[in-house]
PDB file of C-alpha atoms and ligand atoms in Angstrom:
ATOM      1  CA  UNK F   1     109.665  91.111  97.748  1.00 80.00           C
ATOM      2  CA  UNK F   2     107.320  89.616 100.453  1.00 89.00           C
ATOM      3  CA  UNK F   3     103.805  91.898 100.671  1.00 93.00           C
ATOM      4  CA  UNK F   4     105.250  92.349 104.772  1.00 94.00           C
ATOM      5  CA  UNK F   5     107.715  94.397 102.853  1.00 96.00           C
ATOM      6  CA  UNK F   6     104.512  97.182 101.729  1.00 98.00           C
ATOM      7  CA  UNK F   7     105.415  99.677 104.852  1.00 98.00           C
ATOM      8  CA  UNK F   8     102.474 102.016 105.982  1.00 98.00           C
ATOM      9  CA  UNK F   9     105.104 105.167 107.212  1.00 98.00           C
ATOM     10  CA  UNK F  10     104.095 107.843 109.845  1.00 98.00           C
ATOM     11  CA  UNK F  11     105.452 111.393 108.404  1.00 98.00           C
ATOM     12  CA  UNK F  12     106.233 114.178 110.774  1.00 98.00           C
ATOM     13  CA  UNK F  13     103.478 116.591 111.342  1.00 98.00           C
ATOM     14  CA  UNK F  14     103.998 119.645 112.407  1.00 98.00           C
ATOM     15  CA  UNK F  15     100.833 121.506 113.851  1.00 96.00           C
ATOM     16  CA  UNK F  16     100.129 124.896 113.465  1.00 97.00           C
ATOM     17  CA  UNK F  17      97.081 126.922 113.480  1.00 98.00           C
ATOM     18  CA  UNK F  18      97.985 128.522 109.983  1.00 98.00           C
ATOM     19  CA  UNK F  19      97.847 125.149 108.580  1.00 97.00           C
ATOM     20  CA  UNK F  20      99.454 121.914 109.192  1.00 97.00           C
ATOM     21  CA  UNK F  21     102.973 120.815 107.810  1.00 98.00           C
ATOM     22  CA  UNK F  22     104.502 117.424 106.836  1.00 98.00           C
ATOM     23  CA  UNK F  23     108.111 116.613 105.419  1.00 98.00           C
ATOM     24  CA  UNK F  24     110.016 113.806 103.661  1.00 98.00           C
ATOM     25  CA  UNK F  25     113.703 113.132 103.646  1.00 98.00           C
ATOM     26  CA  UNK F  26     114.937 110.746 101.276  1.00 98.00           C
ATOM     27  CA  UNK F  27     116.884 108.173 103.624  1.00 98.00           C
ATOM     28  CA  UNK F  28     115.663 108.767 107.048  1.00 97.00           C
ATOM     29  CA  UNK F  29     112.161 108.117 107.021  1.00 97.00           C
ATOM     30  CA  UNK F  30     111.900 106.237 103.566  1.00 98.00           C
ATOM     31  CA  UNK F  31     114.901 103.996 103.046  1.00 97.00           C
ATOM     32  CA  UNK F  32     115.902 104.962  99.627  1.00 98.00           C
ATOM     33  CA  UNK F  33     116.904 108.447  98.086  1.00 98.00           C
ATOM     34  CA  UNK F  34     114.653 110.078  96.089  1.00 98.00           C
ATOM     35  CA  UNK F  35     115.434 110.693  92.559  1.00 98.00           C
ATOM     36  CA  UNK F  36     111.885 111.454  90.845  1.00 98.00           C
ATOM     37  CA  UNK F  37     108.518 112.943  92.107  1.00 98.00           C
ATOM     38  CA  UNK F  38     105.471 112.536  89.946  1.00 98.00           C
ATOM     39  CA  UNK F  39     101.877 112.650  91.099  1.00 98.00           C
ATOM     40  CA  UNK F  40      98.736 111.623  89.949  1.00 98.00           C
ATOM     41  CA  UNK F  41      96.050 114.226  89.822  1.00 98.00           C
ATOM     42  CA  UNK F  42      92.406 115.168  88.035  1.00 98.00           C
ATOM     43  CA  UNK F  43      91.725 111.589  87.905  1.00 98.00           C
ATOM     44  CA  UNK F  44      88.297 110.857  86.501  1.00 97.00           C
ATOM     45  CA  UNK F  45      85.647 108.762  89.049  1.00 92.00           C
ATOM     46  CA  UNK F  46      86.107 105.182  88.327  1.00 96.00           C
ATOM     47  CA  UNK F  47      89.271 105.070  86.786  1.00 97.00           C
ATOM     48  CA  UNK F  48      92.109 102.693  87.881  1.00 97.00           C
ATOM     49  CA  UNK F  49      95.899 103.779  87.855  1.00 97.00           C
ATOM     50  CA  UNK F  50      98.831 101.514  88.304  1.00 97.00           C
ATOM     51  CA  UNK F  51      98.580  98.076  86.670  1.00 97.00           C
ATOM     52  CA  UNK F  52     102.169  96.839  86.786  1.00 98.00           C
ATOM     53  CA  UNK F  53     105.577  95.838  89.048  1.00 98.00           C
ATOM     54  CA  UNK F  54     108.740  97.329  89.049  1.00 98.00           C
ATOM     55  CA  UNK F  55     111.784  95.882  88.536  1.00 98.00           C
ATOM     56  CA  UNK F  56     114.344  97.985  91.206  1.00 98.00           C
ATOM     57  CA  UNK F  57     112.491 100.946  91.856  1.00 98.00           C
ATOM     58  CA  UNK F  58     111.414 101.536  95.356  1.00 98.00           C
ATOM     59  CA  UNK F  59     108.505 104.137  95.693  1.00 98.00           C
ATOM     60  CA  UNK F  60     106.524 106.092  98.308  1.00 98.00           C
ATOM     61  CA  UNK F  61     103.066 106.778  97.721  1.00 98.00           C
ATOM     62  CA  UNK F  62     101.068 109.990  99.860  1.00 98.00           C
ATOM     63  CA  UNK F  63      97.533 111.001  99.596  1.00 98.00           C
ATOM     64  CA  UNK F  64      98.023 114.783  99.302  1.00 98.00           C
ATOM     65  CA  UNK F  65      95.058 115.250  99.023  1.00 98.00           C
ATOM     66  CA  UNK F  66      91.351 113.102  99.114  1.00 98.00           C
ATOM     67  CA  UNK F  67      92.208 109.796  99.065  1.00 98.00           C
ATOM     68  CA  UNK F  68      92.306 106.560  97.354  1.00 98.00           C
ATOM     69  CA  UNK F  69      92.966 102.817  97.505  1.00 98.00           C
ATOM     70  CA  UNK F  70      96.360 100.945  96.448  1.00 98.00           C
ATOM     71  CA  UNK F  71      95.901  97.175  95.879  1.00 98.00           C
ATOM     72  CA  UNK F  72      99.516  95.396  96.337  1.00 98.00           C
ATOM     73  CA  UNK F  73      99.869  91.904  95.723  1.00 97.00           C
ATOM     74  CA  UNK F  74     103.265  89.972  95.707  1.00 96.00           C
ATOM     75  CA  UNK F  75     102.592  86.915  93.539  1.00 94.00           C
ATOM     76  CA  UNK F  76     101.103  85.242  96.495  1.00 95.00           C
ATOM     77  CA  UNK F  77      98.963  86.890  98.997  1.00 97.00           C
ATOM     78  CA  UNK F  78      96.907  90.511  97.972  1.00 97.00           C
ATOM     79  CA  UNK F  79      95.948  93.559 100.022  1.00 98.00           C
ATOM     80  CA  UNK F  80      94.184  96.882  99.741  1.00 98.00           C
ATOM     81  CA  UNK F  81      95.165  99.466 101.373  1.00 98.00           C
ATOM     82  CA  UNK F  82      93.156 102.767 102.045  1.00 98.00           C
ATOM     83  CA  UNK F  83      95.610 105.994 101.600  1.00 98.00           C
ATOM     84  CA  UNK F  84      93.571 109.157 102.936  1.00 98.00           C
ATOM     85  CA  UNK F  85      96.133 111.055 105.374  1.00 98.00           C
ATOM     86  CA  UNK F  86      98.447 113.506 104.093  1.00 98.00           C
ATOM     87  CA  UNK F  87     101.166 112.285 106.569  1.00 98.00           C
ATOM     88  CA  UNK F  88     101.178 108.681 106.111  1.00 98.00           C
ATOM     89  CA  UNK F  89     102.792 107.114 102.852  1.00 98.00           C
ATOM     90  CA  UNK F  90     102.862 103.745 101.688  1.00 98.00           C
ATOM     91  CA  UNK F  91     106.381 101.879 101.051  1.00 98.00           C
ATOM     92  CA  UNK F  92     106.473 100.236  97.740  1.00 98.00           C
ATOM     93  CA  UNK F  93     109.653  98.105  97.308  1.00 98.00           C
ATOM     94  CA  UNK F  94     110.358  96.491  93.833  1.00 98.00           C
ATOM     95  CA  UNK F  95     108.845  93.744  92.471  1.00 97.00           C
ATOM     96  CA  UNK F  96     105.326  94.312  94.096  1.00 98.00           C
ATOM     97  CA  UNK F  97     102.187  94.504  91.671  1.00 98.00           C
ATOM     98  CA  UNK F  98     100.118  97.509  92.308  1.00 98.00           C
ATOM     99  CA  UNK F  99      96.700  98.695  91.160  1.00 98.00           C
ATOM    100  CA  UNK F 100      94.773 101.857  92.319  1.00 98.00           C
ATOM    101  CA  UNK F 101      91.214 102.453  92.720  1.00 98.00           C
ATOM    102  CA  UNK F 102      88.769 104.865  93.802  1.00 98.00           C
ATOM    103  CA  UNK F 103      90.009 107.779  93.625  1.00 98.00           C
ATOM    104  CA  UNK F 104      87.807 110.272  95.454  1.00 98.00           C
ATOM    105  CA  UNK F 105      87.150 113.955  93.465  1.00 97.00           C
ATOM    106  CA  UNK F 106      89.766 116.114  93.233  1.00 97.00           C
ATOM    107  CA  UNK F 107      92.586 113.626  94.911  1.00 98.00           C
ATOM    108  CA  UNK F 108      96.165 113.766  94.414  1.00 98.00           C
ATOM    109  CA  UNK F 109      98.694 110.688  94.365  1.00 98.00           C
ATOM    110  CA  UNK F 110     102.488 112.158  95.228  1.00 98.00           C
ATOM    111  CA  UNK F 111     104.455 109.457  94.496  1.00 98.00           C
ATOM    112  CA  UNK F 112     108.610 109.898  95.465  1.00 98.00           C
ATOM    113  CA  UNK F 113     110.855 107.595  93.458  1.00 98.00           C
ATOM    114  CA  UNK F 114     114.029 106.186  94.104  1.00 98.00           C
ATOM    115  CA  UNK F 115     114.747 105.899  90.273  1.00 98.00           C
ATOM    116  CA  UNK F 116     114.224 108.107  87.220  1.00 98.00           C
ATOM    117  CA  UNK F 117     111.679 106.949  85.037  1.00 98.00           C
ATOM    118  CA  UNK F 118     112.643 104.037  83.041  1.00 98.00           C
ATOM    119  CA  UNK F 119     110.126 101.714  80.873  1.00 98.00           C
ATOM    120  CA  UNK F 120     112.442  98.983  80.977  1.00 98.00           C
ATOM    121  CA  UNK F 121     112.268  98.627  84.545  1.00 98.00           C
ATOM    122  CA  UNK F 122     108.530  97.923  84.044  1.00 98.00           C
ATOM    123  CA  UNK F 123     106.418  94.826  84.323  1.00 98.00           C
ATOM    124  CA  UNK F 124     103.091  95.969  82.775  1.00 98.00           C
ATOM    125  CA  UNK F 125     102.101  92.283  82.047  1.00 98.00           C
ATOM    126  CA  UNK F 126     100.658  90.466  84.472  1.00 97.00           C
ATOM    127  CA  UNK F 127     101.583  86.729  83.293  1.00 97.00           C
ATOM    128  CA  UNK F 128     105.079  88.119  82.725  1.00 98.00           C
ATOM    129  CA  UNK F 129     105.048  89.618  86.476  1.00 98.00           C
ATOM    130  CA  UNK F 130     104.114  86.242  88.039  1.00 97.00           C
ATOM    131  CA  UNK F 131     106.637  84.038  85.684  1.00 97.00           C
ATOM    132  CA  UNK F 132     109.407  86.466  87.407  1.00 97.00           C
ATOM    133  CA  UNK F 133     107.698  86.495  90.551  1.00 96.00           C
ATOM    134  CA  UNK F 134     107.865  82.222  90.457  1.00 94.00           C
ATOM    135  CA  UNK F 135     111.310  82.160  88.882  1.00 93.00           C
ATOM    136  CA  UNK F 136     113.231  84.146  91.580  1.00 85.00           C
TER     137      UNK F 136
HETATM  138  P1  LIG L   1     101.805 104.808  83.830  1.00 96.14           P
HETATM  139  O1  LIG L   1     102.973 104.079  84.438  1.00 96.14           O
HETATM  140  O2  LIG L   1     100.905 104.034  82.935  1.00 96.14           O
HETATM  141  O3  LIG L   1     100.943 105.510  84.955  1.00 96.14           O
HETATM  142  P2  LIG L   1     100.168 104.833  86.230  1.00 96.14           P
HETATM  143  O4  LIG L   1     100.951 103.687  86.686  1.00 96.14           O
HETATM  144  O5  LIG L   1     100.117 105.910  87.232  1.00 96.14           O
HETATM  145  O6  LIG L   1      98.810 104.457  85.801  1.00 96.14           O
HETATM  146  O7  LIG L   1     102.393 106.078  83.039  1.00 96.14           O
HETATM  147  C1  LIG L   1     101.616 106.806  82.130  1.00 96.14           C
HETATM  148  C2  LIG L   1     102.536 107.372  81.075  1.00 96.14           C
HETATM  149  O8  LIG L   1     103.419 108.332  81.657  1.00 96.14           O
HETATM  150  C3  LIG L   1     103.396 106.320  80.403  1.00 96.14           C
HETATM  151  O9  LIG L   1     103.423 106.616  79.012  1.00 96.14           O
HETATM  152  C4  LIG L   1     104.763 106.543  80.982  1.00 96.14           C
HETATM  153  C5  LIG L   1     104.762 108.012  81.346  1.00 96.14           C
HETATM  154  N1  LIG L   1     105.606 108.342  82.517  1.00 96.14           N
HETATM  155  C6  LIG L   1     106.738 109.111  82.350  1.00 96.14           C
HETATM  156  O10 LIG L   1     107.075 109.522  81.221  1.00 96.14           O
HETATM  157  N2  LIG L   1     107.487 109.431  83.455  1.00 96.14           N
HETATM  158  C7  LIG L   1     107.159 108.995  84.692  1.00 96.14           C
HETATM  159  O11 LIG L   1     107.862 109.307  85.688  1.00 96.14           O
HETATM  160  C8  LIG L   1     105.989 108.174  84.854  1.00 96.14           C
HETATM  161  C9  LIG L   1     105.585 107.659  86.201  1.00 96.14           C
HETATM  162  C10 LIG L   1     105.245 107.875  83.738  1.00 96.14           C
END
């Protein structure tokens, strides 16, 4: 998939003085059904998450919380994106090599899956990402 593909998404926000509210429905305002939710949380300063491509699953990424950076990079041209609203998610579609970075304290990665977690569908080597990437 083409990095153009990498979607920066607008939730809903609904304002309210006892605190703000945001909603995601699988289908209408990410284009795949979600089947998994996992998040990344009490992630030490300095570490990096991510490091691999997947194979069919399409994923949305939100900063719930602080905020971090999501490096996507489709075998060809590379990007870094900042993620630091909790109503704007980034579209992942398969096949796109991700890394994430800077993690501020006490930030929290939601990340809504379109498949249930499979290691097969994993490309956690890099070489073996780009021979795919080149071959298709
Ligand atoms: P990993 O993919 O390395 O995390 P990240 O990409 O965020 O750095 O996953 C860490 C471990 O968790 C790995 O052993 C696989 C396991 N895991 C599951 O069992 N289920 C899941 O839904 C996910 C995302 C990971």
């Amino acid at each position: 998939m083409p990095i153009e593909d990498c979607q920066l998404i607008e939730l809903p926000r609904i304002a309210d003085p006892r605190g703000n509210l945001t909603f995601v429905e699988g289908c209408r305002h990410i284009n795949f059904a979600i089947n998994r939710v996992f998040y990344l949380y009490d992630v030490p300063g300095g570490a990096d998450r991510g490091g691999h491509a997947l194979k069919t699953c399409h994923q949305f990424l939100i900063a719930m919380s602080g905020s971090f950076d999501v490096i996507v990079y489709d075998g060809r041209e590379k990007q870094r994106i900042s993620l630091n609203r909790s109503y704007r998610g980034l579209y992942l579609p398969p096949m796109i090599w991700r890394e994430m970075d800077n993690f501020s304290s006490g930030s929290v990665c939601l990340v809504l899956a379109s498949e249930a977690y499979c290691e097969a569908d994993y490309y956690r080597d890099y070489n073996s990402y780009l021979k795919a990437v080149s071959e298709s």
